[in-house]
Coordinates of C-alpha atoms and ligand atoms in Angstrom, one line a residue:
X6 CA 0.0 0.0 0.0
X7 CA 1.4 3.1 -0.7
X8 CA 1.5 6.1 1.6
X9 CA 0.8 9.6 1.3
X10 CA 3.8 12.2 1.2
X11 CA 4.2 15.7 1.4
X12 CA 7.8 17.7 1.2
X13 CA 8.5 20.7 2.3
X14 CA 11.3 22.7 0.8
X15 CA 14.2 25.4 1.7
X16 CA 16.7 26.8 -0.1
X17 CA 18.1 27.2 -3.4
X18 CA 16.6 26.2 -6.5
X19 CA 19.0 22.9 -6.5
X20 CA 17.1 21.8 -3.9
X21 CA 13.7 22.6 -5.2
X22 CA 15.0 20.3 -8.0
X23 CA 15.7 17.7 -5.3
X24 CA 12.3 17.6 -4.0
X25 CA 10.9 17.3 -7.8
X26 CA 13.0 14.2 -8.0
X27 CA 12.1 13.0 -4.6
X28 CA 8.3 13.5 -5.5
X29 CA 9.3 11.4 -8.9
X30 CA 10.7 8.6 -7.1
X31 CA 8.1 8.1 -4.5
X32 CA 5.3 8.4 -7.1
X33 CA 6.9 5.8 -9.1
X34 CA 7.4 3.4 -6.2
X35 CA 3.4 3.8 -5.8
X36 CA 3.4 6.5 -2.8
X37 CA 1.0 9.7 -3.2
X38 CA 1.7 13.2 -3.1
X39 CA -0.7 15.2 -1.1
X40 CA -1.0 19.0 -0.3
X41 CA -1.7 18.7 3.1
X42 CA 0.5 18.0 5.8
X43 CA -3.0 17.0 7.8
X44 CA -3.3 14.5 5.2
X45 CA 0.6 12.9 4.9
X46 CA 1.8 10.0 6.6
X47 CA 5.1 11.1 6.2
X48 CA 6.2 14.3 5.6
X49 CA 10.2 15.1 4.8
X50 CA 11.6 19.1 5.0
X51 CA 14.6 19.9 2.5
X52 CA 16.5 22.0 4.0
X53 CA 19.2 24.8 3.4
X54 CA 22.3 25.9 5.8
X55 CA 23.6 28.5 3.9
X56 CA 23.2 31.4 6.4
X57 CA 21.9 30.5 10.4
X58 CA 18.6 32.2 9.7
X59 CA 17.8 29.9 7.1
X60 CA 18.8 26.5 9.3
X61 CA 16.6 28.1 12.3
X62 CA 13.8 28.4 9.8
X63 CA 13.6 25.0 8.9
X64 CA 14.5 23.5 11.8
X65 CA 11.6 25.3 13.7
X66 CA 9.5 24.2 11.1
X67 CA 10.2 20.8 11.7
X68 CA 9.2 21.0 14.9
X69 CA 6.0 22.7 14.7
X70 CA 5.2 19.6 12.0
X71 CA 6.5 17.0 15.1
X72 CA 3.7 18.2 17.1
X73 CA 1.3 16.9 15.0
X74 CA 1.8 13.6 16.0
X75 CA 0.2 14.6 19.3
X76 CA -2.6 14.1 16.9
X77 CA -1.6 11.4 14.3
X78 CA 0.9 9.1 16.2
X79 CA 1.7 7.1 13.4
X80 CA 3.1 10.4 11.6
X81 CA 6.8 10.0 9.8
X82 CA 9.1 12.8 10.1
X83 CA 12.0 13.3 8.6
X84 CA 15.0 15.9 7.0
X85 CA 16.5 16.1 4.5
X86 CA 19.0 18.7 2.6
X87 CA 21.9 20.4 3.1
X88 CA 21.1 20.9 7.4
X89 CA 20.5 17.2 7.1
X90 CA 24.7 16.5 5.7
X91 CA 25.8 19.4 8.1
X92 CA 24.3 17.5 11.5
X93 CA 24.0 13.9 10.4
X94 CA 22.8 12.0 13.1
X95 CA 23.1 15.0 15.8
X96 CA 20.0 16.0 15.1
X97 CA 18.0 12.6 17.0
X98 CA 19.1 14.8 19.7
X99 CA 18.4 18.1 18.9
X100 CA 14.8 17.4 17.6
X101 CA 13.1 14.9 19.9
X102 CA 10.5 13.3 17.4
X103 CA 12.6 12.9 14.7
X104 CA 12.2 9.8 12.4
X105 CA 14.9 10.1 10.1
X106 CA 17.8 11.8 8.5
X107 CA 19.1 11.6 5.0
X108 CA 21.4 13.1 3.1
X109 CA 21.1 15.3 -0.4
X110 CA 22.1 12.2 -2.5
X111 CA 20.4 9.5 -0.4
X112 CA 16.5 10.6 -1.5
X113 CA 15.6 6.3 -2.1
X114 CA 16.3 5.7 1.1
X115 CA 13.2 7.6 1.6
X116 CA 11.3 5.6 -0.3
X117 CA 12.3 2.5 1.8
X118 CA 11.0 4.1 4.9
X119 CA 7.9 4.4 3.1
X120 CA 7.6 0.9 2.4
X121 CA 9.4 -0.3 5.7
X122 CA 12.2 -1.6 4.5
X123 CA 14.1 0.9 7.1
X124 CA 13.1 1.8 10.2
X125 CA 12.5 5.5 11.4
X126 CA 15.1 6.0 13.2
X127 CA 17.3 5.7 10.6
X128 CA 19.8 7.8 9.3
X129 CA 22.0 7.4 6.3
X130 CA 25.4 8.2 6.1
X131 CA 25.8 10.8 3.2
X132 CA 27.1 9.9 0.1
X133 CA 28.8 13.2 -1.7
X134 CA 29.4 11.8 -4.6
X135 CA 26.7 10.6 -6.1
X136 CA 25.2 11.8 -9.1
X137 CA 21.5 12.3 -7.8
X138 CA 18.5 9.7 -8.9
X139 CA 17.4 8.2 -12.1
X140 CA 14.2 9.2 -12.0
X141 CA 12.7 11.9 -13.8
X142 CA 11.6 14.9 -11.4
X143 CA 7.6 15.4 -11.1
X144 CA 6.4 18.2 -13.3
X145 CA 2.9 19.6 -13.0
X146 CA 0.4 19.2 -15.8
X147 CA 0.2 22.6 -17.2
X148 CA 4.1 23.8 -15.4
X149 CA 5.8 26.1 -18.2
X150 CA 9.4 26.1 -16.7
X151 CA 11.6 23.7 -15.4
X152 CA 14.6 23.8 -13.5
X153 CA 17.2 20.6 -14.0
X154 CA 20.4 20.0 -12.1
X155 CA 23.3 19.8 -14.6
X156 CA 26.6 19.4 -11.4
X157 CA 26.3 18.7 -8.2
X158 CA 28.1 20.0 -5.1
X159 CA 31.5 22.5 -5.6
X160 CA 34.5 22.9 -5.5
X161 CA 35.1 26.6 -5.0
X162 CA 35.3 27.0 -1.2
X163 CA 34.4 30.5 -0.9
X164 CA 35.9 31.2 2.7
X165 CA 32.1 31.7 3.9
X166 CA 30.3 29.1 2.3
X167 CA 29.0 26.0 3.9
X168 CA 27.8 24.4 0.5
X169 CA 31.4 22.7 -0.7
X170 CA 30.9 21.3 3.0
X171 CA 27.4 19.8 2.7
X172 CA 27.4 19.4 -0.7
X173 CA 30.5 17.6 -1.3
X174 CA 32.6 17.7 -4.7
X175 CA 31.7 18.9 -7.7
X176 CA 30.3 16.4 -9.9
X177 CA 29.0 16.7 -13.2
X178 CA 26.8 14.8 -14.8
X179 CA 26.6 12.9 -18.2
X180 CA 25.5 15.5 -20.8
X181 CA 22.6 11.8 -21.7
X182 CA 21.4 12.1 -18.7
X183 CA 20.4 15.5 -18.6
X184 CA 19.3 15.2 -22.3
X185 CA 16.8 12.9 -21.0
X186 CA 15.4 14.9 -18.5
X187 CA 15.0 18.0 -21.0
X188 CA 13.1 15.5 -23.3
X189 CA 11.1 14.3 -20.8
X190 CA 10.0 17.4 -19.6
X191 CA 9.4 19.0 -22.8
X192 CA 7.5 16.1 -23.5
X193 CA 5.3 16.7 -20.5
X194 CA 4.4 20.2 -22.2
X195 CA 8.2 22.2 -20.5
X196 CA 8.6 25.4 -22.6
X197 CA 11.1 27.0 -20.7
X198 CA 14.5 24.9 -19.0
X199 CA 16.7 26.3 -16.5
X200 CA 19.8 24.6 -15.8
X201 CA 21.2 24.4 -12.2
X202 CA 24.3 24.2 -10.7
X203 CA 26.6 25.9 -8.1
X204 CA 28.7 27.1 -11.0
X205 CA 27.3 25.8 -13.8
X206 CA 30.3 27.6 -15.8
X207 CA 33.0 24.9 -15.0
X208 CA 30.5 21.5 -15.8
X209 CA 32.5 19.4 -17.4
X210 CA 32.1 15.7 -18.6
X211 CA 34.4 14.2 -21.1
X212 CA 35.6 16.6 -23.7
X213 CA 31.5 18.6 -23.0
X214 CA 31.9 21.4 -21.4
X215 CA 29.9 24.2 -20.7
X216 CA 29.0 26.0 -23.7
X217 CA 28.8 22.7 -25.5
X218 CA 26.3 21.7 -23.1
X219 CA 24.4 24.6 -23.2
X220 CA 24.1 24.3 -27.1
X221 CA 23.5 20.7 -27.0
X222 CA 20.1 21.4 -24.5
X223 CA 19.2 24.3 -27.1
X224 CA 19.2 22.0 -29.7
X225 CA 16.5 20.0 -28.1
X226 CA 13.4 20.0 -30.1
X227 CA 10.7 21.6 -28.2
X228 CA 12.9 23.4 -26.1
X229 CA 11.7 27.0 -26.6
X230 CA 13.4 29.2 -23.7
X231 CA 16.8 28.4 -22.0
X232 CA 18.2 29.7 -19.4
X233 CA 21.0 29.0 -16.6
X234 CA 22.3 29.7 -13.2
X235 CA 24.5 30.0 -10.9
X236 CA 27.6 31.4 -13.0
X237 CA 30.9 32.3 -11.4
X238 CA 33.0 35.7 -12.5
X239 CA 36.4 33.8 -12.5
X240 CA 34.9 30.6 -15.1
X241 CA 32.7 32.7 -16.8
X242 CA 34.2 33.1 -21.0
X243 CA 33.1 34.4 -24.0
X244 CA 32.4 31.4 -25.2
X245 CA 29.0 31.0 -23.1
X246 CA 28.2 34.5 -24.8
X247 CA 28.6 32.8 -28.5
X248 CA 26.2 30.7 -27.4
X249 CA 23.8 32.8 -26.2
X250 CA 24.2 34.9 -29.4
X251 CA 24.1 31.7 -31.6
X252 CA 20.6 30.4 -30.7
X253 CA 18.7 34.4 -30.7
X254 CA 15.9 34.9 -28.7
X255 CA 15.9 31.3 -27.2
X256 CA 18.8 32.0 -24.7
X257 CA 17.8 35.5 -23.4
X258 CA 20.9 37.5 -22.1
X259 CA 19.8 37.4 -18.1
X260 CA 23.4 36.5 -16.5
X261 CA 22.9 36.1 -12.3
X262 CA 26.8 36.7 -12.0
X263 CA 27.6 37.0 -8.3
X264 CA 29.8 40.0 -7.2
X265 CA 29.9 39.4 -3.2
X266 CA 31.7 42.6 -3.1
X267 CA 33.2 45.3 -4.8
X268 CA 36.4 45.3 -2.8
X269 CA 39.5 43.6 -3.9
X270 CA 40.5 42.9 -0.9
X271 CA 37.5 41.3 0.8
X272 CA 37.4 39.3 -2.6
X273 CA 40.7 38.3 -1.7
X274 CA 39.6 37.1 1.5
X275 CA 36.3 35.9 0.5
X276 CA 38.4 33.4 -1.6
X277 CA 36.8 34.5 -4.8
X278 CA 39.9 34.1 -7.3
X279 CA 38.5 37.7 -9.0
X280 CA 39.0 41.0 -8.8
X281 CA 36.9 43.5 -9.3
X282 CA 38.4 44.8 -12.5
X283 CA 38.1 41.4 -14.2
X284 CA 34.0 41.5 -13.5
X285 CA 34.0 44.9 -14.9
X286 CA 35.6 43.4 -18.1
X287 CA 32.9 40.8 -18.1
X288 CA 30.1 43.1 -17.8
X289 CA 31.7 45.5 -20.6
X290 CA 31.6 42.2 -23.0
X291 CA 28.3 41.3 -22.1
X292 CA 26.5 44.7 -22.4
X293 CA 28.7 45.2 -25.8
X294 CA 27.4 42.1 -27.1
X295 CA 23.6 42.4 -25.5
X296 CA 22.6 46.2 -24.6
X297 CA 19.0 45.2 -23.2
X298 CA 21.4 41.9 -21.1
X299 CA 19.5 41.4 -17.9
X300 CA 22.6 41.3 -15.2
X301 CA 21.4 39.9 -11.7
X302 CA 23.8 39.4 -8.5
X303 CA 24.4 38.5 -4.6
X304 CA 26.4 40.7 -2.2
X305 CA 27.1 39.8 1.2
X306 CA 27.5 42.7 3.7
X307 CA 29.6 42.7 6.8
X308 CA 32.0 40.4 6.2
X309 CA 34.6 39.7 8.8
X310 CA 36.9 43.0 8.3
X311 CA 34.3 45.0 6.1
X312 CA 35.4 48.8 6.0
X313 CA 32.7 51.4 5.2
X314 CA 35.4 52.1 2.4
X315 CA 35.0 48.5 1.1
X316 CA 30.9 48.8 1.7
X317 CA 31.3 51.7 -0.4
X318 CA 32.7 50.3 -3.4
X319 CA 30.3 47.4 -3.4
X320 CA 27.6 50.1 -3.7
X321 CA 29.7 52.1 -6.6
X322 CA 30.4 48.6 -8.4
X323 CA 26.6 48.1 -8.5
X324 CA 25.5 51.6 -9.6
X325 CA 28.6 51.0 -12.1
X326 CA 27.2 47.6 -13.8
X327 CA 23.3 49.1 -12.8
X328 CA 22.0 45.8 -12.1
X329 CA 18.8 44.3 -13.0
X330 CA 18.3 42.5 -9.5
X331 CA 20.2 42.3 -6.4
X332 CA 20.1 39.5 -3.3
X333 CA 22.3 41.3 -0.3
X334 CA 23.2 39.3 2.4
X335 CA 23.9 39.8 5.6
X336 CA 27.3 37.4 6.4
X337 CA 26.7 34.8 8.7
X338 CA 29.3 32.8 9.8
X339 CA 29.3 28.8 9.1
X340 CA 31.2 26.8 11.6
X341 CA 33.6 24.6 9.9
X342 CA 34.7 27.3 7.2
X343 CA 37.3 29.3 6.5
X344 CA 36.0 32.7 6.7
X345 CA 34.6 31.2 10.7
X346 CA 38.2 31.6 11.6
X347 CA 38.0 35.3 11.2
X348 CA 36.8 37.9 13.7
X349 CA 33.3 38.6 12.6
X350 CA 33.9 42.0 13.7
X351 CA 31.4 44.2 11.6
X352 CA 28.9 44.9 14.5
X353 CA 25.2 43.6 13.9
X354 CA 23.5 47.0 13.8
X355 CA 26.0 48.0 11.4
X356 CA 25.3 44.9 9.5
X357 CA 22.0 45.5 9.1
X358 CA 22.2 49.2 8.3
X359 CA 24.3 48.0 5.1
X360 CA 21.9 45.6 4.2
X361 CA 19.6 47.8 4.2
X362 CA 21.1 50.6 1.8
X363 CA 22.3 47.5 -0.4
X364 CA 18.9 46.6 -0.6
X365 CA 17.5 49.9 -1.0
X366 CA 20.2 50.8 -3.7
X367 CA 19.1 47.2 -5.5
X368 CA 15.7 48.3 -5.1
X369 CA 16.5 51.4 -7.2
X370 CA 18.6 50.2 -9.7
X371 CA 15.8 47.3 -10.7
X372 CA 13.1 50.1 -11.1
X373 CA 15.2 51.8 -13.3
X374 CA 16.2 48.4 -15.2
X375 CA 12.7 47.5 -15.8
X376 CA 11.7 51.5 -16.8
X377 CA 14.2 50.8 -19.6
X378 CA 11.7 47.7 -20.5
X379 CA 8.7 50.7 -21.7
X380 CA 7.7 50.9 -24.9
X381 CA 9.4 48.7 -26.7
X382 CA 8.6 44.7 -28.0
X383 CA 9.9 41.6 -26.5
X384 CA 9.1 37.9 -26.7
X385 CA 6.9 36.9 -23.5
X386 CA 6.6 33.2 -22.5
X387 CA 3.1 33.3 -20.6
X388 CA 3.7 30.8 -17.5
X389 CA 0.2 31.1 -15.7
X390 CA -3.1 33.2 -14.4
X391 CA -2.1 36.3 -12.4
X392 CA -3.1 35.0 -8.9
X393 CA -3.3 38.5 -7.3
X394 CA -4.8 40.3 -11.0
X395 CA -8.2 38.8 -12.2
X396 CA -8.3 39.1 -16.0
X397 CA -4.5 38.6 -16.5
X398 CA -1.7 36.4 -17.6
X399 CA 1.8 36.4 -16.3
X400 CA 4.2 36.3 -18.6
X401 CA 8.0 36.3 -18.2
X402 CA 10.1 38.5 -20.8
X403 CA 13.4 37.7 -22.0
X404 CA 15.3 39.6 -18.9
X405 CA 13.0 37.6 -16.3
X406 CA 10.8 40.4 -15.4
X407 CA 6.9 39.8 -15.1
X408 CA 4.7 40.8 -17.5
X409 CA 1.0 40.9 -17.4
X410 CA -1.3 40.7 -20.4
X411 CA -5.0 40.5 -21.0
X412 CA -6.2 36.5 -20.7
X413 CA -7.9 37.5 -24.3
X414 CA -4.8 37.7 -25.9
X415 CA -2.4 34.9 -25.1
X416 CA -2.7 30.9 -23.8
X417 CA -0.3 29.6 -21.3
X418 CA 2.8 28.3 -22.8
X419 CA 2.5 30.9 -25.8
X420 CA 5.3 32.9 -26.9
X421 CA 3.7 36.3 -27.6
X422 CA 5.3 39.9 -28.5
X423 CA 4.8 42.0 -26.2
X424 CA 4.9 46.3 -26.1
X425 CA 5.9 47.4 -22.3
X426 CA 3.5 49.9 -21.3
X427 CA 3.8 50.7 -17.5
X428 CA 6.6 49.2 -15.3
X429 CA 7.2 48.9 -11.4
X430 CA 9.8 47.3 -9.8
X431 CA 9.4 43.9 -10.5
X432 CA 6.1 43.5 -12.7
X433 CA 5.4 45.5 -15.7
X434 CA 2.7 45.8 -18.0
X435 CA 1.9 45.3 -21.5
X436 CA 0.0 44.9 -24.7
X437 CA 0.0 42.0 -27.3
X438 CA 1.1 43.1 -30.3
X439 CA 1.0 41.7 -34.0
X440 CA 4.7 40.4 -35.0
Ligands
LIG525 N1 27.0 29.0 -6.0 C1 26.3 30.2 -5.8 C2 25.8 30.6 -4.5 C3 25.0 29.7 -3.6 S1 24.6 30.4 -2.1 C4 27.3 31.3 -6.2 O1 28.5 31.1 -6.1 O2 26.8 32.3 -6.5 C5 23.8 31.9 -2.6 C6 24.4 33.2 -2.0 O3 24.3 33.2 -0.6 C7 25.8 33.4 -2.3 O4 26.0 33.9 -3.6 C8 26.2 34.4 -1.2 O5 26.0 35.7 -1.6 C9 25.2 34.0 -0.1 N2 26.0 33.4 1.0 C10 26.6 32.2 1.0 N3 27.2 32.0 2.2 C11 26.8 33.0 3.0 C12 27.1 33.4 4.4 N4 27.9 32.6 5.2 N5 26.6 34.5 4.9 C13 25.9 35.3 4.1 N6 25.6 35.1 2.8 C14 26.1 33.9 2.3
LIG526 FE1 29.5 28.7 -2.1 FE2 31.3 29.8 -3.6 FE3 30.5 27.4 -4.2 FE4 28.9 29.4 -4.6 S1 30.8 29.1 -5.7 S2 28.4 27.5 -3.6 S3 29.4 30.8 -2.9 S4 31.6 28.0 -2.4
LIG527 FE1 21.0 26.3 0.9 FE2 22.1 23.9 0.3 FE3 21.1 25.5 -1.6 S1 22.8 25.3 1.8 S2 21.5 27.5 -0.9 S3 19.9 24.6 0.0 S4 22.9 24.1 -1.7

């Protein structure tokens, strides 16, 4: 008999891919997915350790879903993820009520629990260097865009970064295997792919690299929109950028290229083999080649050491490459890495007062970005209803930006042209134009 699921899922988009798989695998053992957690007779949380707000988060989730059991006894609760390889078994003790523990490249064994071939209780020692399951990741009926993991773990060891740690070694995998996933979700009705990775610049398998890749998943019939994230600034070559320019409108020029900071000497200590010279000279390339190029980026703030001098050149660099989106962090230290060794001296209202003006500066600079979008046409893949707009599609335009349309104009999975007429921050509007 098989039992009733439900996942629950932190973190980055790798691991949204990991609970697509997981919910693949379970259905095809015979195991249901269900909405409710009221419902689920076992329910699993992915989780993400990248900064300690985001491990309390989903630990304290996993304990208000324990105390359902008050009411369902019989309920199965476990973890999984990247807070899952960073505790291991630790976490029996931390969260009394815990079933079991598995690691980011163990997801069958969460299958076996289902059909009792394990015990809760159990925990599986992590196995980094695995490639990730065979089976194909759930899609929805009707789901537009897909995201598929092309590498596993990294190799980079950015002095603050747990993920190397948690992760485990980068791994590629075999450019057939991802082919068959594309197919298979084009086949399911996928317009748009996104390929995921920590660095998706340095996959490698065999003589494939990553602009061979890249034009290999283009080449997939029935792939209509390709995109791909996370890029690094020191593996990043203009080679990618042939790419994009070879295949037109179906690789849109939106680049997330993370920064961290616009001081060479916090890059230096951050580890990031860059400086920030060589990401200007990437950015000049791009925007030569692509004017309208959709440039996204992370900064951390307050990083052990931080100067208002160096804050302030992470705020020129982004006026300087006027980025279309920015994710500031504040730093957190991770036990275990490098960066934990430093003094994390930057006091916390300090910390936040940067993150704040970093955020408040992105918020600008993606206003102005998406102004630039107004009256002109671009290409817009329409992904679903407007939840929050009655009478409207979203649509996504080539730089990732939200469009909405009238529901009279467009179908979901069309491509339609659209003129820009009004734009906020993040959503714009627009009109459906002949071609
Ligand atoms: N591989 C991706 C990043 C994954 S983590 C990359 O290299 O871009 C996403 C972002 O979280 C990072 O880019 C960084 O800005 C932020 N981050 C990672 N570790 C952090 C820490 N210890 N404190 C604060 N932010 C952190
Ligand atoms: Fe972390 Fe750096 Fe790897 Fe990104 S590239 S996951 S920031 S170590
Ligand atoms: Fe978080 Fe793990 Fe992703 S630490 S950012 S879920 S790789």
């Amino acid at each position: 008999m098989g039992k009733k699921f439900h996942i629950i899922t932190y973190g980055c988009q790798m691991n949204k891919y990991d609970s697509d798989a997981l919910r693949g695998l379970m259905e095809s053992r015979g195991h249901r997915w269900t909405e409710s957690v009221d419902e689920a007779d076992i329910v699993i949380v992915n989780t993400c350790a990248v900064r300690q707000h985001a491990e309390d988060r989903a630990l304290g989730r996993i304990e208000e879903i324990i105390g359902h059991k008050k009411r369902k006894p019989s309920l199965v609760v476990g973890i999984m993820g990247c807070v899952a390889q960073e505790h291991g078994e630790r976490l029996f003790e931390k969260i009394p009520g815990l079933d079991f523990v598995v690691g980011t490249d163990n997801l069958d064994v969460v299958a076996d629990i289902a059909e009792g071939k394990l015990k809760p209780g159990a925990y599986t020692s992590i196995n980094k260097n695995f490639l990730g399951i065979d089976a194909a990741a759930h899609i929805e009926p009707g789901q537009v865009s897909a995201f598929i993991t092309i590498m596993r773990g990294c190799d980079n060891f950015c002095s603050y970064c747990i993920v190397p740690y948690v992760r485990g070694r980068e791994r590629s995998l075999p450019p057939e295997r991802i082919l068959q996933q594309v197919r298979y979700a084009v086949s399911r009705g996928v317009r748009e792919i996104t390929l995921l990775g920590q660095n998706v610049n340095s996959y490698r398998w065999e003589d494939v690299d990553f602009p061979a890749l890249l034009d290999m998943v283009a080449q997939v019939e029935g792939v209509c929109r390709l995109r791909f994230v996370t890029n690094h600034p020191k593996d990043f070559t203009p080679k990618i950028l042939d790419v994009v320019e070879k295949h037109g409108e179906k690789i849109p020029p939106a680049f997330h290229l993370p920064l961290q900071s616009g001081s060479d000497r916090i890059l230096r200590l951050m580890n990031r083999k860059y400086t920030l010279s060589d990401y200007m000279r990437i950015i000049e390339e791009i925007y030569r080649r692509f004017p309208d190029a959709a440039i996204t980026t992370d900064i951390i703030v307050g990083f052990p050491g931080e100067t208002e001098k160096d804050f302030e050149s992470t705020l020129a660099a982004m006026r300087d490459v006027g980025f279309a989106g920015v994710f500031a962090f504040k730093y957190s230290v991770r036990p275990g890495t490098a960066a934990a060794k430093l003094e994390d001296d930057v006091p916390e209202a300090e910390k936040i007062r940067r993150l704040r003006t970093a955020i408040d500066l992105g918020i600008e600079l993606a206003r102005q970005f998406s102004q630039k979008h107004i009256g002109k046409v671009f290409p817009a893949l329409v992904e679903k209803k407007s939840p929050k707009n009655p009478g409207k599609l979203a649509a996504t335009l080539p730089s990732g930006r939200t469009v909405l349309i009238d529901e009279n104009f467009a179908e979901i999975g069309d491509i339609v042209p659209v003129k820009i007429t009004d734009a906020k921050v993040w959503v714009l509007r627009g009109e459906v134009v002949e071609k």
